[in-house]
C-alpha cells in the first residue's frame, strides 16, 4: 500500500488538495496512506444512517457495490474543516460502476464542497464508472488518477496497464509493464 499511496499522492499533488474524503470502510485504508504521505486530513463518509451524535447530518442514497443493496451514506457537516484549501480529493479502493463516487459527490455538494480530484489504486475501465464520471459528471479525465487500469477482465482474457512491478497471478510469475503491456490468461501463457 505504501507504493500505491506514493504513486497516487504524486498524481494528486499538482491539484493541491487540502483534504481527502472517502467512504467507509474499504476507502479508509488507501485514504489513510495517501493522507499520511501528503500530510492531509481525511473525512470518512459513514455507510448507514447518521447516528444521533451527528450535528447537522446529511445523507444520500446509493447502492452497495458488494451486495447491490440500497445503502445510505451520511456525514456530519460539523466534521468539515472549511479553513483548508477548497480543493478536495475523493479516494476509494477502486472505481467500478461509479455509484459510490457519484453518491459521495452529491453528499459533498450538499455541504458546499465540490470534489475535483479522484484517486483509486485501480480502475475497472470496462465497468462504466470512468465513463459516468467523465460523461455524466463532466470530470476531466486528467483529474481521475489510478495506478492500475483493468481494461478488460473475463475468464479468458485480462488486459492491464499501469504496472511496472513483477506480479504473481494465478500462481505464475507475470511481468506487466507501465504503459499497456498485455497479459493474457490463456492456455500456454
PDB file of C-alpha atoms in Angstrom:
ATOM      1  CA  UNK A   1       0.000   0.000   0.000  1.00  0.00           C
ATOM      2  CA  UNK A   2       2.941   2.343   0.556  1.00  0.00           C
ATOM      3  CA  UNK A   3       3.892   2.082  -3.118  1.00  0.00           C
ATOM      4  CA  UNK A   4       0.311   2.735  -4.250  1.00  0.00           C
ATOM      5  CA  UNK A   5      -0.033   5.659  -1.829  1.00  0.00           C
ATOM      6  CA  UNK A   6       3.234   7.150  -3.052  1.00  0.00           C
ATOM      7  CA  UNK A   7       2.132   6.912  -6.697  1.00  0.00           C
ATOM      8  CA  UNK A   8      -1.356   8.326  -6.024  1.00  0.00           C
ATOM      9  CA  UNK A   9      -0.044  11.116  -3.769  1.00  0.00           C
ATOM     10  CA  UNK A  10       2.325  12.197  -6.544  1.00  0.00           C
ATOM     11  CA  UNK A  11      -0.565  12.238  -9.012  1.00  0.00           C
ATOM     12  CA  UNK A  12      -2.749  14.313  -6.663  1.00  0.00           C
ATOM     13  CA  UNK A  13      -0.064  16.850  -5.629  1.00  0.00           C
ATOM     14  CA  UNK A  14      -0.374  19.141  -8.670  1.00  0.00           C
ATOM     15  CA  UNK A  15      -4.058  19.734  -7.791  1.00  0.00           C
ATOM     16  CA  UNK A  16      -3.054  20.792  -4.245  1.00  0.00           C
ATOM     17  CA  UNK A  17      -5.874  19.101  -2.332  1.00  0.00           C
ATOM     18  CA  UNK A  18      -6.499  20.483   1.150  1.00  0.00           C
ATOM     19  CA  UNK A  19      -8.339  17.396   2.363  1.00  0.00           C
ATOM     20  CA  UNK A  20      -9.342  13.925   1.250  1.00  0.00           C
ATOM     21  CA  UNK A  21     -12.739  12.283   1.549  1.00  0.00           C
ATOM     22  CA  UNK A  22     -13.602   8.598   1.322  1.00  0.00           C
ATOM     23  CA  UNK A  23     -16.461   6.225   2.064  1.00  0.00           C
ATOM     24  CA  UNK A  24     -16.256   3.663   4.863  1.00  0.00           C
ATOM     25  CA  UNK A  25     -14.854   1.119   5.075  1.00  0.00           C
ATOM     26  CA  UNK A  26     -12.848  -0.021   2.079  1.00  0.00           C
ATOM     27  CA  UNK A  27     -11.754   3.509   1.167  1.00  0.00           C
ATOM     28  CA  UNK A  28     -10.247   4.183   4.584  1.00  0.00           C
ATOM     29  CA  UNK A  29      -7.135   2.093   4.015  1.00  0.00           C
ATOM     30  CA  UNK A  30      -5.866   3.814   0.840  1.00  0.00           C
ATOM     31  CA  UNK A  31      -7.009   7.231   2.154  1.00  0.00           C
ATOM     32  CA  UNK A  32      -5.055   6.803   5.358  1.00  0.00           C
ATOM     33  CA  UNK A  33      -1.826   6.043   3.493  1.00  0.00           C
ATOM     34  CA  UNK A  34      -2.293   8.834   0.937  1.00  0.00           C
ATOM     35  CA  UNK A  35      -3.243  11.375   3.632  1.00  0.00           C
ATOM     36  CA  UNK A  36      -0.163  10.435   5.638  1.00  0.00           C
ATOM     37  CA  UNK A  37       2.099  10.848   2.577  1.00  0.00           C
ATOM     38  CA  UNK A  38       0.550  14.242   1.770  1.00  0.00           C
ATOM     39  CA  UNK A  39       0.201  15.417   5.385  1.00  0.00           C
ATOM     40  CA  UNK A  40      -3.565  15.901   4.960  1.00  0.00           C
ATOM     41  CA  UNK A  41      -6.668  15.174   6.973  1.00  0.00           C
ATOM     42  CA  UNK A  42      -9.277  12.871   5.549  1.00  0.00           C
ATOM     43  CA  UNK A  43     -13.001  12.688   6.112  1.00  0.00           C
ATOM     44  CA  UNK A  44     -14.774   9.337   6.207  1.00  0.00           C
ATOM     45  CA  UNK A  45     -18.362   9.266   4.965  1.00  0.00           C
ATOM     46  CA  UNK A  46     -20.333   6.740   7.007  1.00  0.00           C
ATOM     47  CA  UNK A  47     -22.297   3.914   5.414  1.00  0.00           C
ATOM     48  CA  UNK A  48     -25.616   3.811   7.199  1.00  0.00           C
ATOM     49  CA  UNK A  49     -27.975   6.320   8.749  1.00  0.00           C
ATOM     50  CA  UNK A  50     -26.405   9.113  10.776  1.00  0.00           C
ATOM     51  CA  UNK A  51     -26.041   8.412  14.488  1.00  0.00           C
ATOM     52  CA  UNK A  52     -27.788  10.690  16.946  1.00  0.00           C
ATOM     53  CA  UNK A  53     -24.435  12.312  17.736  1.00  0.00           C
ATOM     54  CA  UNK A  54     -24.063  13.763  14.221  1.00  0.00           C
ATOM     55  CA  UNK A  55     -24.607  17.508  14.244  1.00  0.00           C
ATOM     56  CA  UNK A  56     -26.359  18.786  11.124  1.00  0.00           C
ATOM     57  CA  UNK A  57     -26.404  15.367   9.435  1.00  0.00           C
ATOM     58  CA  UNK A  58     -26.548  14.988   5.659  1.00  0.00           C
ATOM     59  CA  UNK A  59     -27.484  11.797   3.810  1.00  0.00           C
ATOM     60  CA  UNK A  60     -27.693  10.454   0.277  1.00  0.00           C
ATOM     61  CA  UNK A  61     -28.907   7.099  -1.028  1.00  0.00           C
ATOM     62  CA  UNK A  62     -26.793   4.771  -3.158  1.00  0.00           C
ATOM     63  CA  UNK A  63     -26.292   1.060  -3.815  1.00  0.00           C
ATOM     64  CA  UNK A  64     -23.613  -1.134  -2.340  1.00  0.00           C
ATOM     65  CA  UNK A  65     -21.102  -2.499  -4.836  1.00  0.00           C
ATOM     66  CA  UNK A  66     -20.562  -5.724  -2.905  1.00  0.00           C
ATOM     67  CA  UNK A  67     -24.176  -6.582  -2.073  1.00  0.00           C
ATOM     68  CA  UNK A  68     -26.045  -4.489  -4.676  1.00  0.00           C
ATOM     69  CA  UNK A  69     -28.410  -3.460  -1.866  1.00  0.00           C
ATOM     70  CA  UNK A  70     -29.536   0.079  -1.099  1.00  0.00           C
ATOM     71  CA  UNK A  71     -27.215   1.935   1.253  1.00  0.00           C
ATOM     72  CA  UNK A  72     -27.371   5.313   2.968  1.00  0.00           C
ATOM     73  CA  UNK A  73     -24.232   7.445   3.063  1.00  0.00           C
ATOM     74  CA  UNK A  74     -24.099  10.028   5.829  1.00  0.00           C
ATOM     75  CA  UNK A  75     -21.843  12.659   7.298  1.00  0.00           C
ATOM     76  CA  UNK A  76     -21.968  15.452   9.832  1.00  0.00           C
ATOM     77  CA  UNK A  77     -21.441  18.888   8.358  1.00  0.00           C
ATOM     78  CA  UNK A  78     -19.631  19.767  11.594  1.00  0.00           C
ATOM     79  CA  UNK A  79     -16.762  17.452  10.545  1.00  0.00           C
ATOM     80  CA  UNK A  80     -15.808  19.596   7.563  1.00  0.00           C
ATOM     81  CA  UNK A  81     -12.853  21.919   8.076  1.00  0.00           C
ATOM     82  CA  UNK A  82     -13.528  24.859   5.792  1.00  0.00           C
ATOM     83  CA  UNK A  83     -10.256  26.580   6.722  1.00  0.00           C
ATOM     84  CA  UNK A  84      -8.208  24.301   4.444  1.00  0.00           C
ATOM     85  CA  UNK A  85      -7.884  24.576   0.689  1.00  0.00           C
ATOM     86  CA  UNK A  86     -11.199  24.437  -1.166  1.00  0.00           C
ATOM     87  CA  UNK A  87      -9.724  21.641  -3.293  1.00  0.00           C
ATOM     88  CA  UNK A  88     -10.904  18.245  -2.097  1.00  0.00           C
ATOM     89  CA  UNK A  89      -9.938  14.847  -3.465  1.00  0.00           C
ATOM     90  CA  UNK A  90     -12.003  11.661  -3.290  1.00  0.00           C
ATOM     91  CA  UNK A  91     -10.168   8.395  -2.617  1.00  0.00           C
ATOM     92  CA  UNK A  92     -11.618   4.894  -2.737  1.00  0.00           C
ATOM     93  CA  UNK A  93     -10.260   1.380  -3.090  1.00  0.00           C
ATOM     94  CA  UNK A  94     -11.325   1.119  -6.752  1.00  0.00           C
ATOM     95  CA  UNK A  95     -13.643   2.591  -9.359  1.00  0.00           C
ATOM     96  CA  UNK A  96     -16.192   0.183 -10.794  1.00  0.00           C
ATOM     97  CA  UNK A  97     -19.597   1.500 -11.867  1.00  0.00           C
ATOM     98  CA  UNK A  98     -19.105   4.845 -10.125  1.00  0.00           C
ATOM     99  CA  UNK A  99     -22.166   4.682  -7.836  1.00  0.00           C
ATOM    100  CA  UNK A 100     -20.183   5.278  -4.643  1.00  0.00           C
ATOM    101  CA  UNK A 101     -18.174   8.116  -6.157  1.00  0.00           C
ATOM    102  CA  UNK A 102     -21.261   9.870  -7.535  1.00  0.00           C
ATOM    103  CA  UNK A 103     -23.104   9.476  -4.202  1.00  0.00           C
ATOM    104  CA  UNK A 104     -20.099  10.936  -2.336  1.00  0.00           C
ATOM    105  CA  UNK A 105     -20.012  13.828  -4.816  1.00  0.00           C
ATOM    106  CA  UNK A 106     -23.721  14.512  -4.216  1.00  0.00           C
ATOM    107  CA  UNK A 107     -23.259  14.395  -0.443  1.00  0.00           C
ATOM    108  CA  UNK A 108     -20.302  16.783  -0.513  1.00  0.00           C
ATOM    109  CA  UNK A 109     -22.152  19.130  -2.893  1.00  0.00           C
ATOM    110  CA  UNK A 110     -24.955  19.325  -0.285  1.00  0.00           C
ATOM    111  CA  UNK A 111     -22.456  20.873   2.133  1.00  0.00           C
ATOM    112  CA  UNK A 112     -20.964  23.179  -0.493  1.00  0.00           C
ATOM    113  CA  UNK A 113     -17.830  21.228  -1.439  1.00  0.00           C
ATOM    114  CA  UNK A 114     -17.051  20.103  -4.968  1.00  0.00           C
ATOM    115  CA  UNK A 115     -14.805  17.109  -5.361  1.00  0.00           C
ATOM    116  CA  UNK A 116     -12.498  17.845  -8.252  1.00  0.00           C
ATOM    117  CA  UNK A 117      -9.787  15.179  -7.923  1.00  0.00           C
ATOM    118  CA  UNK A 118     -10.189  11.413  -7.658  1.00  0.00           C
ATOM    119  CA  UNK A 119      -7.717   8.643  -6.774  1.00  0.00           C
ATOM    120  CA  UNK A 120      -8.125   4.878  -6.879  1.00  0.00           C
ATOM    121  CA  UNK A 121      -5.473   2.160  -6.632  1.00  0.00           C
ATOM    122  CA  UNK A 122      -7.214   0.637  -9.648  1.00  0.00           C
ATOM    123  CA  UNK A 123      -9.991   1.370 -12.088  1.00  0.00           C
ATOM    124  CA  UNK A 124     -12.130  -1.245 -13.818  1.00  0.00           C
ATOM    125  CA  UNK A 125     -12.278   0.673 -17.091  1.00  0.00           C
ATOM    126  CA  UNK A 126     -14.766  -1.788 -18.596  1.00  0.00           C
ATOM    127  CA  UNK A 127     -17.346  -1.320 -15.801  1.00  0.00           C
ATOM    128  CA  UNK A 128     -18.688   2.107 -16.783  1.00  0.00           C
ATOM    129  CA  UNK A 129     -17.644   4.228 -13.801  1.00  0.00           C
ATOM    130  CA  UNK A 130     -14.968   6.110 -15.693  1.00  0.00           C
ATOM    131  CA  UNK A 131     -17.459   6.943 -18.456  1.00  0.00           C
ATOM    132  CA  UNK A 132     -20.004   8.023 -15.835  1.00  0.00           C
ATOM    133  CA  UNK A 133     -17.575  10.450 -14.183  1.00  0.00           C
ATOM    134  CA  UNK A 134     -16.219  11.881 -17.435  1.00  0.00           C
ATOM    135  CA  UNK A 135     -19.505  11.886 -19.364  1.00  0.00           C
ATOM    136  CA  UNK A 136     -22.338  12.454 -16.899  1.00  0.00           C
ATOM    137  CA  UNK A 137     -20.453  14.344 -14.178  1.00  0.00           C
ATOM    138  CA  UNK A 138     -18.109  16.241 -16.548  1.00  0.00           C
ATOM    139  CA  UNK A 139     -14.962  15.414 -14.585  1.00  0.00           C
ATOM    140  CA  UNK A 140     -11.850  15.965 -16.729  1.00  0.00           C
ATOM    141  CA  UNK A 141     -10.133  12.608 -17.339  1.00  0.00           C
ATOM    142  CA  UNK A 142      -6.857  14.128 -16.116  1.00  0.00           C
ATOM    143  CA  UNK A 143      -8.406  14.593 -12.650  1.00  0.00           C
ATOM    144  CA  UNK A 144      -9.125  10.863 -12.228  1.00  0.00           C
ATOM    145  CA  UNK A 145      -5.993   9.044 -11.102  1.00  0.00           C
ATOM    146  CA  UNK A 146      -5.107   5.393 -10.702  1.00  0.00           C
ATOM    147  CA  UNK A 147      -2.056   3.187 -10.565  1.00  0.00           C
ATOM    148  CA  UNK A 148      -3.582   0.219 -12.350  1.00  0.00           C
ATOM    149  CA  UNK A 149      -6.243   0.220 -15.065  1.00  0.00           C
ATOM    150  CA  UNK A 150      -8.064  -3.016 -15.752  1.00  0.00           C
ATOM    151  CA  UNK A 151      -9.078  -2.569 -19.367  1.00  0.00           C
ATOM    152  CA  UNK A 152     -10.721  -5.964 -19.741  1.00  0.00           C
ATOM    153  CA  UNK A 153     -11.383  -8.795 -17.328  1.00  0.00           C
ATOM    154  CA  UNK A 154     -13.013 -12.004 -18.477  1.00  0.00           C
ATOM    155  CA  UNK A 155     -12.256 -15.623 -17.576  1.00  0.00           C
ATOM    156  CA  UNK A 156     -10.297 -15.930 -20.816  1.00  0.00           C
ATOM    157  CA  UNK A 157      -8.558 -12.591 -21.011  1.00  0.00           C
ATOM    158  CA  UNK A 158      -7.208  -9.810 -18.831  1.00  0.00           C
ATOM    159  CA  UNK A 159      -5.780  -6.574 -20.193  1.00  0.00           C
ATOM    160  CA  UNK A 160      -3.926  -4.332 -17.762  1.00  0.00           C
ATOM    161  CA  UNK A 161      -1.979  -1.092 -17.969  1.00  0.00           C
ATOM    162  CA  UNK A 162      -0.047   0.888 -15.413  1.00  0.00           C
ATOM    163  CA  UNK A 163       2.033  -1.662 -13.511  1.00  0.00           C
ATOM    164  CA  UNK A 164       5.806  -1.858 -13.698  1.00  0.00           C
ATOM    165  CA  UNK A 165       6.469  -4.468 -10.996  1.00  0.00           C
ATOM    166  CA  UNK A 166       6.639  -8.262 -11.202  1.00  0.00           C
ATOM    167  CA  UNK A 167       3.323  -9.708 -10.073  1.00  0.00           C
ATOM    168  CA  UNK A 168       2.267 -13.230  -9.300  1.00  0.00           C
ATOM    169  CA  UNK A 169      -1.014 -14.106 -10.908  1.00  0.00           C
ATOM    170  CA  UNK A 170      -2.705 -17.486 -10.745  1.00  0.00           C
ATOM    171  CA  UNK A 171       0.474 -18.862  -9.111  1.00  0.00           C
ATOM    172  CA  UNK A 172       2.598 -17.915 -12.137  1.00  0.00           C
ATOM    173  CA  UNK A 173       5.029 -15.006 -12.342  1.00  0.00           C
ATOM    174  CA  UNK A 174       3.759 -12.441 -14.792  1.00  0.00           C
ATOM    175  CA  UNK A 175       5.555  -9.330 -15.953  1.00  0.00           C
ATOM    176  CA  UNK A 176       3.345  -6.310 -16.515  1.00  0.00           C
ATOM    177  CA  UNK A 177       4.941  -3.102 -17.731  1.00  0.00           C
ATOM    178  CA  UNK A 178       3.862   0.518 -17.383  1.00  0.00           C
ATOM    179  CA  UNK A 179       2.120   1.739 -20.486  1.00  0.00           C
ATOM    180  CA  UNK A 180      -0.169  -1.004 -21.666  1.00  0.00           C
ATOM    181  CA  UNK A 181       1.591  -4.341 -21.960  1.00  0.00           C
ATOM    182  CA  UNK A 182      -0.997  -7.086 -22.052  1.00  0.00           C
ATOM    183  CA  UNK A 183      -1.048 -10.322 -20.088  1.00  0.00           C
ATOM    184  CA  UNK A 184      -3.493 -12.837 -21.409  1.00  0.00           C
ATOM    185  CA  UNK A 185      -4.775 -15.617 -19.202  1.00  0.00           C
ATOM    186  CA  UNK A 186      -4.881 -18.281 -21.884  1.00  0.00           C
ATOM    187  CA  UNK A 187      -3.591 -21.830 -22.012  1.00  0.00           C
ATOM    188  CA  UNK A 188       0.115 -21.844 -22.767  1.00  0.00           C
ATOM    189  CA  UNK A 189       0.837 -18.435 -21.196  1.00  0.00           C
TER     190      UNK A 189
END
